[in-house]
mmCIF file of C-alpha atoms and ligand atoms in Angstrom:
data_model
loop_
_atom_site.group_PDB
_atom_site.id
_atom_site.type_symbol
_atom_site.label_atom_id
_atom_site.label_comp_id
_atom_site.label_asym_id
_atom_site.label_seq_id
_atom_site.Cartn_x
_atom_site.Cartn_y
_atom_site.Cartn_z
ATOM 1 C CA UNK A 1 42.992 -90.464 12.706
ATOM 2 C CA UNK A 2 39.850 -90.175 10.594
ATOM 3 C CA UNK A 3 39.482 -91.877 7.218
ATOM 4 C CA UNK A 4 36.672 -91.066 4.800
ATOM 5 C CA UNK A 5 35.860 -93.510 2.014
ATOM 6 C CA UNK A 6 33.793 -92.217 -0.884
ATOM 7 C CA UNK A 7 32.048 -95.163 -2.568
ATOM 8 C CA UNK A 8 30.856 -98.279 -0.740
ATOM 9 C CA UNK A 9 31.240 -100.718 -3.633
ATOM 10 C CA UNK A 10 33.461 -103.807 -3.707
ATOM 11 C CA UNK A 11 36.703 -101.932 -3.120
ATOM 12 C CA UNK A 12 35.433 -99.172 -0.817
ATOM 13 C CA UNK A 13 33.667 -101.685 1.428
ATOM 14 C CA UNK A 14 36.642 -104.095 1.410
ATOM 15 C CA UNK A 15 38.958 -101.250 2.507
ATOM 16 C CA UNK A 16 36.501 -100.139 5.211
ATOM 17 C CA UNK A 17 36.183 -103.690 6.547
ATOM 18 C CA UNK A 18 39.951 -104.202 6.422
ATOM 19 C CA UNK A 19 40.644 -100.927 8.242
ATOM 20 C CA UNK A 20 38.284 -101.593 11.127
ATOM 21 C CA UNK A 21 39.582 -105.148 11.484
ATOM 22 C CA UNK A 22 43.261 -104.245 11.483
ATOM 23 C CA UNK A 23 43.913 -100.605 12.411
ATOM 24 C CA UNK A 24 43.851 -99.160 15.910
ATOM 25 C CA UNK A 25 42.595 -95.704 16.827
ATOM 26 C CA UNK A 26 40.939 -94.747 13.570
ATOM 27 C CA UNK A 27 37.441 -93.545 12.777
ATOM 28 C CA UNK A 28 36.067 -94.675 9.443
ATOM 29 C CA UNK A 29 33.225 -92.944 7.625
ATOM 30 C CA UNK A 30 31.854 -94.301 4.346
ATOM 31 C CA UNK A 31 29.731 -92.404 1.872
ATOM 32 C CA UNK A 32 27.566 -93.797 -0.945
ATOM 33 C CA UNK A 33 24.563 -92.462 -2.877
ATOM 34 C CA UNK A 34 22.316 -95.473 -2.138
ATOM 35 C CA UNK A 35 21.750 -96.844 1.366
ATOM 36 C CA UNK A 36 21.814 -100.636 0.815
ATOM 37 C CA UNK A 37 25.599 -101.210 0.867
ATOM 38 C CA UNK A 38 26.003 -98.709 3.705
ATOM 39 C CA UNK A 39 23.423 -100.516 5.814
ATOM 40 C CA UNK A 40 25.171 -103.839 5.203
ATOM 41 C CA UNK A 41 28.477 -102.340 6.350
ATOM 42 C CA UNK A 42 26.904 -100.744 9.419
ATOM 43 C CA UNK A 43 25.227 -104.031 10.408
ATOM 44 C CA UNK A 44 28.562 -105.830 10.204
ATOM 45 C CA UNK A 45 30.659 -103.109 11.864
ATOM 46 C CA UNK A 46 28.508 -100.722 13.949
ATOM 47 C CA UNK A 47 31.578 -98.549 14.633
ATOM 48 C CA UNK A 48 31.698 -97.492 10.939
ATOM 49 C CA UNK A 49 29.938 -94.181 10.357
ATOM 50 C CA UNK A 50 27.817 -94.041 7.204
ATOM 51 C CA UNK A 51 26.352 -91.219 5.155
ATOM 52 C CA UNK A 52 24.902 -90.484 1.735
ATOM 53 C CA UNK A 53 26.483 -87.007 1.820
ATOM 54 C CA UNK A 54 30.032 -86.944 0.372
ATOM 55 C CA UNK A 55 30.654 -83.401 1.615
ATOM 56 C CA UNK A 56 29.813 -84.400 5.153
ATOM 57 C CA UNK A 57 32.007 -87.536 4.913
ATOM 58 C CA UNK A 58 35.169 -85.603 4.078
ATOM 59 C CA UNK A 59 34.707 -83.029 6.864
ATOM 60 C CA UNK A 60 37.540 -83.450 9.371
ATOM 61 C CA UNK A 61 38.981 -86.532 7.614
ATOM 62 C CA UNK A 62 42.786 -86.866 7.561
ATOM 63 C CA UNK A 63 42.720 -89.239 4.563
ATOM 64 C CA UNK A 64 40.012 -89.157 1.878
ATOM 65 C CA UNK A 65 39.808 -92.373 -0.145
ATOM 66 C CA UNK A 66 38.097 -92.089 -3.518
ATOM 67 C CA UNK A 67 36.706 -95.544 -4.315
ATOM 68 C CA UNK A 68 34.315 -94.809 -7.168
ATOM 69 C CA UNK A 69 34.497 -96.027 -10.760
ATOM 70 C CA UNK A 70 37.124 -94.205 -12.868
ATOM 71 C CA UNK A 71 34.510 -92.409 -14.956
ATOM 72 C CA UNK A 72 32.823 -91.044 -11.760
ATOM 73 C CA UNK A 73 36.048 -89.610 -10.361
ATOM 74 C CA UNK A 74 35.911 -86.149 -11.972
ATOM 75 C CA UNK A 75 32.299 -85.607 -10.876
ATOM 76 C CA UNK A 76 32.966 -86.756 -7.286
ATOM 77 C CA UNK A 77 36.094 -84.594 -6.969
ATOM 78 C CA UNK A 78 34.157 -81.549 -8.265
ATOM 79 C CA UNK A 79 31.514 -82.224 -5.625
ATOM 80 C CA UNK A 80 33.861 -82.547 -2.622
ATOM 81 C CA UNK A 81 36.596 -80.088 -3.674
ATOM 82 C CA UNK A 82 35.080 -77.031 -1.943
ATOM 83 C CA UNK A 83 35.025 -78.979 1.352
ATOM 84 C CA UNK A 84 38.632 -80.216 1.086
ATOM 85 C CA UNK A 85 41.518 -78.592 2.945
ATOM 86 C CA UNK A 86 44.766 -79.528 1.211
ATOM 87 C CA UNK A 87 46.883 -78.308 4.117
ATOM 88 C CA UNK A 88 45.405 -80.987 6.334
ATOM 89 C CA UNK A 89 43.882 -83.652 4.114
ATOM 90 C CA UNK A 90 45.533 -86.342 2.040
ATOM 91 C CA UNK A 91 43.746 -87.672 -1.054
ATOM 92 C CA UNK A 92 43.941 -91.352 -1.955
ATOM 93 C CA UNK A 93 42.569 -92.586 -5.278
ATOM 94 C CA UNK A 94 41.946 -96.313 -5.687
ATOM 95 C CA UNK A 95 40.623 -95.994 -9.239
ATOM 96 C CA UNK A 96 42.324 -98.265 -11.741
ATOM 97 C CA UNK A 97 43.738 -96.566 -14.816
ATOM 98 C CA UNK A 98 43.407 -92.979 -13.537
ATOM 99 C CA UNK A 99 46.815 -91.294 -13.397
ATOM 100 C CA UNK A 100 47.994 -88.486 -11.139
ATOM 101 C CA UNK A 101 47.953 -85.999 -14.010
ATOM 102 C CA UNK A 102 44.206 -86.387 -14.503
ATOM 103 C CA UNK A 103 43.624 -86.377 -10.740
ATOM 104 C CA UNK A 104 45.691 -83.188 -10.349
ATOM 105 C CA UNK A 105 43.724 -81.577 -13.176
ATOM 106 C CA UNK A 106 40.467 -82.239 -11.315
ATOM 107 C CA UNK A 107 41.820 -81.506 -7.816
ATOM 108 C CA UNK A 108 43.699 -78.267 -8.476
ATOM 109 C CA UNK A 109 42.377 -75.228 -6.603
ATOM 110 C CA UNK A 110 42.871 -71.527 -7.210
ATOM 111 C CA UNK A 111 46.522 -70.527 -7.143
ATOM 112 C CA UNK A 112 47.564 -74.031 -8.242
ATOM 113 C CA UNK A 113 46.991 -75.531 -4.784
ATOM 114 C CA UNK A 114 47.240 -79.339 -4.774
ATOM 115 C CA UNK A 115 47.117 -81.969 -2.003
ATOM 116 C CA UNK A 116 49.368 -84.850 -1.017
ATOM 117 C CA UNK A 117 48.074 -87.443 -3.481
ATOM 118 C CA UNK A 118 48.308 -91.222 -3.519
ATOM 119 C CA UNK A 119 47.291 -93.778 -6.071
ATOM 120 C CA UNK A 120 46.581 -97.029 -4.272
ATOM 121 C CA UNK A 121 45.781 -100.239 -6.119
ATOM 122 C CA UNK A 122 44.747 -103.096 -3.838
ATOM 123 C CA UNK A 123 43.448 -106.439 -5.057
ATOM 124 C CA UNK A 124 40.281 -108.174 -3.946
ATOM 125 C CA UNK A 125 42.183 -110.316 -1.411
ATOM 126 C CA UNK A 126 42.326 -107.376 1.004
ATOM 127 C CA UNK A 127 38.845 -108.630 1.946
ATOM 128 C CA UNK A 128 40.571 -111.670 3.505
ATOM 129 C CA UNK A 129 43.548 -109.603 4.769
ATOM 130 C CA UNK A 130 45.743 -111.275 2.163
ATOM 131 C CA UNK A 131 45.887 -108.406 -0.308
ATOM 132 C CA UNK A 132 48.688 -107.117 -2.494
ATOM 133 C CA UNK A 133 48.544 -103.326 -2.660
ATOM 134 C CA UNK A 134 50.662 -100.945 -4.728
ATOM 135 C CA UNK A 135 51.029 -97.373 -3.497
ATOM 136 C CA UNK A 136 52.444 -94.447 -5.404
ATOM 137 C CA UNK A 137 52.686 -90.951 -3.921
ATOM 138 C CA UNK A 138 52.968 -87.412 -5.305
ATOM 139 C CA UNK A 139 53.952 -84.402 -3.138
ATOM 140 C CA UNK A 140 53.685 -86.720 -0.143
ATOM 141 C CA UNK A 141 55.596 -86.563 3.125
ATOM 142 C CA UNK A 142 57.386 -89.527 4.655
ATOM 143 C CA UNK A 143 55.068 -89.803 7.664
ATOM 144 C CA UNK A 144 52.048 -90.230 5.338
ATOM 145 C CA UNK A 145 53.981 -92.776 3.212
ATOM 146 C CA UNK A 146 54.788 -94.822 6.299
ATOM 147 C CA UNK A 147 51.281 -94.567 7.729
ATOM 148 C CA UNK A 148 49.465 -95.508 4.503
ATOM 149 C CA UNK A 149 51.848 -98.380 3.820
ATOM 150 C CA UNK A 150 51.312 -99.703 7.357
ATOM 151 C CA UNK A 151 47.514 -99.605 6.888
ATOM 152 C CA UNK A 152 47.689 -101.760 3.761
ATOM 153 C CA UNK A 153 50.472 -103.976 5.130
ATOM 154 C CA UNK A 154 48.033 -104.943 7.859
ATOM 155 C CA UNK A 155 45.634 -106.120 5.132
ATOM 156 C CA UNK A 156 48.256 -108.278 3.433
ATOM 157 C CA UNK A 157 51.297 -106.731 1.776
ATOM 158 C CA UNK A 158 51.864 -103.203 0.520
ATOM 159 C CA UNK A 159 54.606 -101.925 -1.760
ATOM 160 C CA UNK A 160 55.463 -98.317 -2.608
ATOM 161 C CA UNK A 161 56.317 -97.994 -6.290
ATOM 162 C CA UNK A 162 56.825 -95.185 -8.795
ATOM 163 C CA UNK A 163 53.599 -94.364 -10.627
ATOM 164 C CA UNK A 164 54.940 -95.812 -13.877
ATOM 165 C CA UNK A 165 54.870 -99.292 -12.258
ATOM 166 C CA UNK A 166 51.213 -99.076 -11.193
ATOM 167 C CA UNK A 167 49.883 -100.646 -14.449
ATOM 168 C CA UNK A 168 52.369 -103.531 -14.140
ATOM 169 C CA UNK A 169 51.396 -104.031 -10.492
ATOM 170 C CA UNK A 170 47.713 -103.997 -11.442
ATOM 171 C CA UNK A 171 48.361 -106.648 -14.073
ATOM 172 C CA UNK A 172 50.470 -108.871 -11.819
ATOM 173 C CA UNK A 173 48.411 -108.656 -8.632
ATOM 174 C CA UNK A 174 44.893 -107.300 -9.307
ATOM 175 C CA UNK A 175 44.291 -109.075 -12.630
ATOM 176 C CA UNK A 176 46.712 -111.662 -11.274
ATOM 177 C CA UNK A 177 44.125 -112.957 -8.805
ATOM 178 C CA UNK A 178 41.999 -113.963 -11.810
ATOM 179 C CA UNK A 179 45.033 -115.512 -13.532
ATOM 180 C CA UNK A 180 45.912 -117.593 -10.472
ATOM 181 C CA UNK A 181 42.282 -118.722 -10.234
ATOM 182 C CA UNK A 182 42.346 -119.591 -13.938
ATOM 183 C CA UNK A 183 45.215 -122.007 -13.201
ATOM 184 C CA UNK A 184 43.090 -123.504 -10.423
ATOM 185 C CA UNK A 185 40.115 -123.825 -12.807
ATOM 186 C CA UNK A 186 42.217 -125.581 -15.438
ATOM 187 C CA UNK A 187 43.738 -127.952 -12.854
ATOM 188 C CA UNK A 188 40.269 -128.782 -11.535
ATOM 189 C CA UNK A 189 39.069 -129.547 -15.040
ATOM 190 C CA UNK A 190 42.059 -131.846 -15.556
ATOM 191 C CA UNK A 191 41.488 -133.444 -12.136
ATOM 192 C CA UNK A 192 37.853 -134.137 -13.028
ATOM 193 C CA UNK A 193 38.911 -135.727 -16.349
ATOM 194 C CA UNK A 194 41.294 -137.946 -14.359
ATOM 195 C CA UNK A 195 38.447 -139.194 -12.142
ATOM 196 C CA UNK A 196 37.965 -136.835 -9.188
ATOM 197 C CA UNK A 197 34.654 -135.128 -8.418
ATOM 198 C CA UNK A 198 34.447 -131.342 -8.807
ATOM 199 C CA UNK A 199 34.630 -130.751 -5.039
ATOM 200 C CA UNK A 200 37.482 -133.243 -4.553
ATOM 201 C CA UNK A 201 39.424 -131.615 -7.382
ATOM 202 C CA UNK A 202 38.916 -128.153 -5.825
ATOM 203 C CA UNK A 203 40.084 -129.367 -2.412
ATOM 204 C CA UNK A 204 43.136 -131.103 -3.894
ATOM 205 C CA UNK A 205 44.191 -128.167 -6.072
ATOM 206 C CA UNK A 206 43.752 -125.636 -3.253
ATOM 207 C CA UNK A 207 45.862 -127.748 -0.907
ATOM 208 C CA UNK A 208 48.480 -128.222 -3.628
ATOM 209 C CA UNK A 209 48.644 -124.433 -4.113
ATOM 210 C CA UNK A 210 49.055 -123.977 -0.342
ATOM 211 C CA UNK A 211 51.788 -126.625 -0.431
ATOM 212 C CA UNK A 212 53.619 -124.885 -3.280
ATOM 213 C CA UNK A 213 53.517 -121.557 -1.411
ATOM 214 C CA UNK A 214 54.590 -123.170 1.848
ATOM 215 C CA UNK A 215 57.714 -124.776 0.377
ATOM 216 C CA UNK A 216 58.621 -121.457 -1.249
ATOM 217 C CA UNK A 217 58.083 -119.542 1.989
ATOM 218 C CA UNK A 218 59.853 -122.080 4.179
ATOM 219 C CA UNK A 219 62.923 -122.388 2.000
ATOM 220 C CA UNK A 220 63.100 -118.795 0.733
ATOM 221 C CA UNK A 221 63.878 -120.626 -2.488
ATOM 222 C CA UNK A 222 63.346 -119.744 -6.128
ATOM 223 C CA UNK A 223 60.369 -121.560 -7.724
ATOM 224 C CA UNK A 224 62.746 -123.229 -10.201
ATOM 225 C CA UNK A 225 64.712 -124.825 -7.327
ATOM 226 C CA UNK A 226 61.531 -126.389 -5.973
ATOM 227 C CA UNK A 227 60.441 -127.451 -9.473
ATOM 228 C CA UNK A 228 63.820 -129.196 -9.931
ATOM 229 C CA UNK A 229 63.367 -130.957 -6.582
ATOM 230 C CA UNK A 230 60.140 -132.666 -7.811
ATOM 231 C CA UNK A 231 61.411 -133.344 -11.309
ATOM 232 C CA UNK A 232 63.489 -136.459 -11.837
ATOM 233 C CA UNK A 233 65.041 -137.140 -15.239
ATOM 234 C CA UNK A 234 62.634 -139.205 -17.345
ATOM 235 C CA UNK A 235 59.991 -139.022 -14.572
ATOM 236 C CA UNK A 236 56.289 -138.214 -14.594
ATOM 237 C CA UNK A 237 56.612 -134.535 -13.619
ATOM 238 C CA UNK A 238 59.046 -133.938 -16.466
ATOM 239 C CA UNK A 239 56.596 -135.478 -18.924
ATOM 240 C CA UNK A 240 53.858 -133.170 -17.649
ATOM 241 C CA UNK A 241 56.067 -130.070 -17.697
ATOM 242 C CA UNK A 242 57.166 -130.807 -21.260
ATOM 243 C CA UNK A 243 53.556 -131.190 -22.410
ATOM 244 C CA UNK A 244 52.740 -127.864 -20.705
ATOM 245 C CA UNK A 245 55.725 -126.145 -22.319
ATOM 246 C CA UNK A 246 54.674 -127.437 -25.750
ATOM 247 C CA UNK A 247 51.201 -126.036 -25.037
ATOM 248 C CA UNK A 248 52.750 -122.608 -24.398
ATOM 249 C CA UNK A 249 51.991 -122.533 -20.654
ATOM 250 C CA UNK A 250 54.562 -119.987 -19.400
ATOM 251 C CA UNK A 251 54.511 -117.949 -22.598
ATOM 252 C CA UNK A 252 50.735 -117.564 -22.486
ATOM 253 C CA UNK A 253 50.911 -116.291 -18.892
ATOM 254 C CA UNK A 254 53.554 -113.732 -19.828
ATOM 255 C CA UNK A 255 51.483 -112.657 -22.852
ATOM 256 C CA UNK A 256 48.407 -112.304 -20.605
ATOM 257 C CA UNK A 257 50.317 -110.030 -18.212
ATOM 258 C CA UNK A 258 51.473 -107.854 -21.111
ATOM 259 C CA UNK A 259 47.966 -107.788 -22.610
ATOM 260 C CA UNK A 260 46.431 -106.494 -19.388
ATOM 261 C CA UNK A 261 48.595 -103.372 -19.335
ATOM 262 C CA UNK A 262 48.019 -102.482 -23.004
ATOM 263 C CA UNK A 263 45.899 -99.344 -23.468
HETATM 264 N N1 NAP B 301 37.545 -104.454 -7.761
HETATM 265 C C1 NAP B 301 38.889 -104.500 -7.821
HETATM 266 O O1 NAP B 301 39.546 -105.551 -7.819
HETATM 267 C C2 NAP B 301 39.660 -103.211 -7.855
HETATM 268 C C3 NAP B 301 41.036 -103.256 -7.645
HETATM 269 C C4 NAP B 301 41.738 -102.064 -7.633
HETATM 270 C C5 NAP B 301 41.070 -100.857 -7.856
HETATM 271 N N2 NAP B 301 39.702 -100.855 -8.099
HETATM 272 C C6 NAP B 301 39.045 -99.564 -8.351
HETATM 273 O O2 NAP B 301 38.138 -99.290 -7.298
HETATM 274 C C7 NAP B 301 37.122 -98.418 -7.772
HETATM 275 C C8 NAP B 301 35.790 -98.947 -7.347
HETATM 276 O O3 NAP B 301 35.600 -100.214 -7.956
HETATM 277 P P1 NAP B 301 34.547 -101.239 -7.377
HETATM 278 O O4 NAP B 301 34.849 -102.547 -7.962
HETATM 279 O O5 NAP B 301 34.479 -101.092 -5.891
HETATM 280 O O6 NAP B 301 33.203 -100.611 -8.043
HETATM 281 P P2 NAP B 301 31.726 -100.661 -7.472
HETATM 282 O O7 NAP B 301 31.493 -101.910 -6.715
HETATM 283 O O8 NAP B 301 30.814 -100.326 -8.613
HETATM 284 O O9 NAP B 301 31.692 -99.442 -6.428
HETATM 285 C C9 NAP B 301 31.607 -98.102 -6.781
HETATM 286 C C10 NAP B 301 30.718 -97.435 -5.723
HETATM 287 O O10 NAP B 301 30.712 -96.041 -5.940
HETATM 288 C C11 NAP B 301 29.425 -95.571 -5.629
HETATM 289 N N3 NAP B 301 29.181 -94.273 -6.214
HETATM 290 C C12 NAP B 301 28.728 -93.947 -7.454
HETATM 291 N N4 NAP B 301 28.613 -92.621 -7.586
HETATM 292 C C13 NAP B 301 29.016 -92.074 -6.399
HETATM 293 C C14 NAP B 301 29.097 -90.754 -5.923
HETATM 294 N N5 NAP B 301 28.779 -89.689 -6.680
HETATM 295 N N6 NAP B 301 29.536 -90.571 -4.666
HETATM 296 C C15 NAP B 301 29.873 -91.607 -3.859
HETATM 297 N N7 NAP B 301 29.797 -92.897 -4.279
HETATM 298 C C16 NAP B 301 29.372 -93.124 -5.523
HETATM 299 C C17 NAP B 301 28.507 -96.638 -6.179
HETATM 300 O O11 NAP B 301 27.242 -96.532 -5.560
HETATM 301 P P3 NAP B 301 25.898 -97.129 -6.257
HETATM 302 O O12 NAP B 301 26.190 -98.527 -6.672
HETATM 303 O O13 NAP B 301 24.895 -97.011 -5.173
HETATM 304 O O14 NAP B 301 25.644 -96.236 -7.438
HETATM 305 C C18 NAP B 301 29.260 -97.899 -5.776
HETATM 306 O O15 NAP B 301 28.838 -98.352 -4.500
HETATM 307 C C19 NAP B 301 37.258 -98.372 -9.299
HETATM 308 O O16 NAP B 301 37.782 -97.118 -9.689
HETATM 309 C C20 NAP B 301 38.218 -99.490 -9.621
HETATM 310 O O17 NAP B 301 39.026 -99.184 -10.734
HETATM 311 C C21 NAP B 301 38.978 -101.990 -8.075
#
């Protein structure tokens, strides 16, 4: 299996690194206009092929990943379209906010010919093989669905969803990384005010987050069940939770999730 990745930025490079670390029997080629990021990738993983020629990258590839900025997508598709064979090649867009209708409009060939098309939205944690990736397919066949899902499952977790859920998935998991880190930031600030150093507070909050996840994973429980377990009537946790509720804690998170899918 050969995978071409067009664009060696944050996401393109993270996918390339993830693929060579987790997938067996695949050749990865990455294309980018400037050499710096390509050289870095090549130094780290000599088995990755690199090129500055997009047309050459897609030649013979089974899957072509488009990992350029949304506003570059039309131009890049126009450039590689003559070299693409839709009978053999599957197109995968990782661009946020670019729907299949726009992609089809740019990809369509004479006679209305269109490829198997995926929209794939990973988050930055695929770099540490702990990603959450949403995949939505159009005109795809089951074997490609299974294969693509297995590639991203190996880099964390992957979930196939209808395209209409992609914005919600982006909000919850891609923007969500920043939201989870914002909780960590706020807790660290509070920890510092209560007397811990910055580095102690970071260590404590990270371990507390790991602890919260571990009790959820071990018990298969609902978060509320675990919250109830730590919360005794009239106790300290209850006092803290009430102060957080009065400050609009949960509501502000829900509003943030809604805000990040608004056009
Ligand atoms: N970062 C995330 O968390 C995340 C999550 C999900 C989806 N995405 C999506 O992933 C895509 C890439 O984002 P990113 O954060 O990786 O951006 P990025 O770091 O700016 O990477 C984009 C890359 O595309 C290259 N490029 C520009 N023009 C090109 C061309 N004509 N042919 C080939 N490569 C070209 C750029 O090269 P130069 O810098 O040399 O010009 C750059 O290396 C975006 O569409 C974004 O919406 C990102």
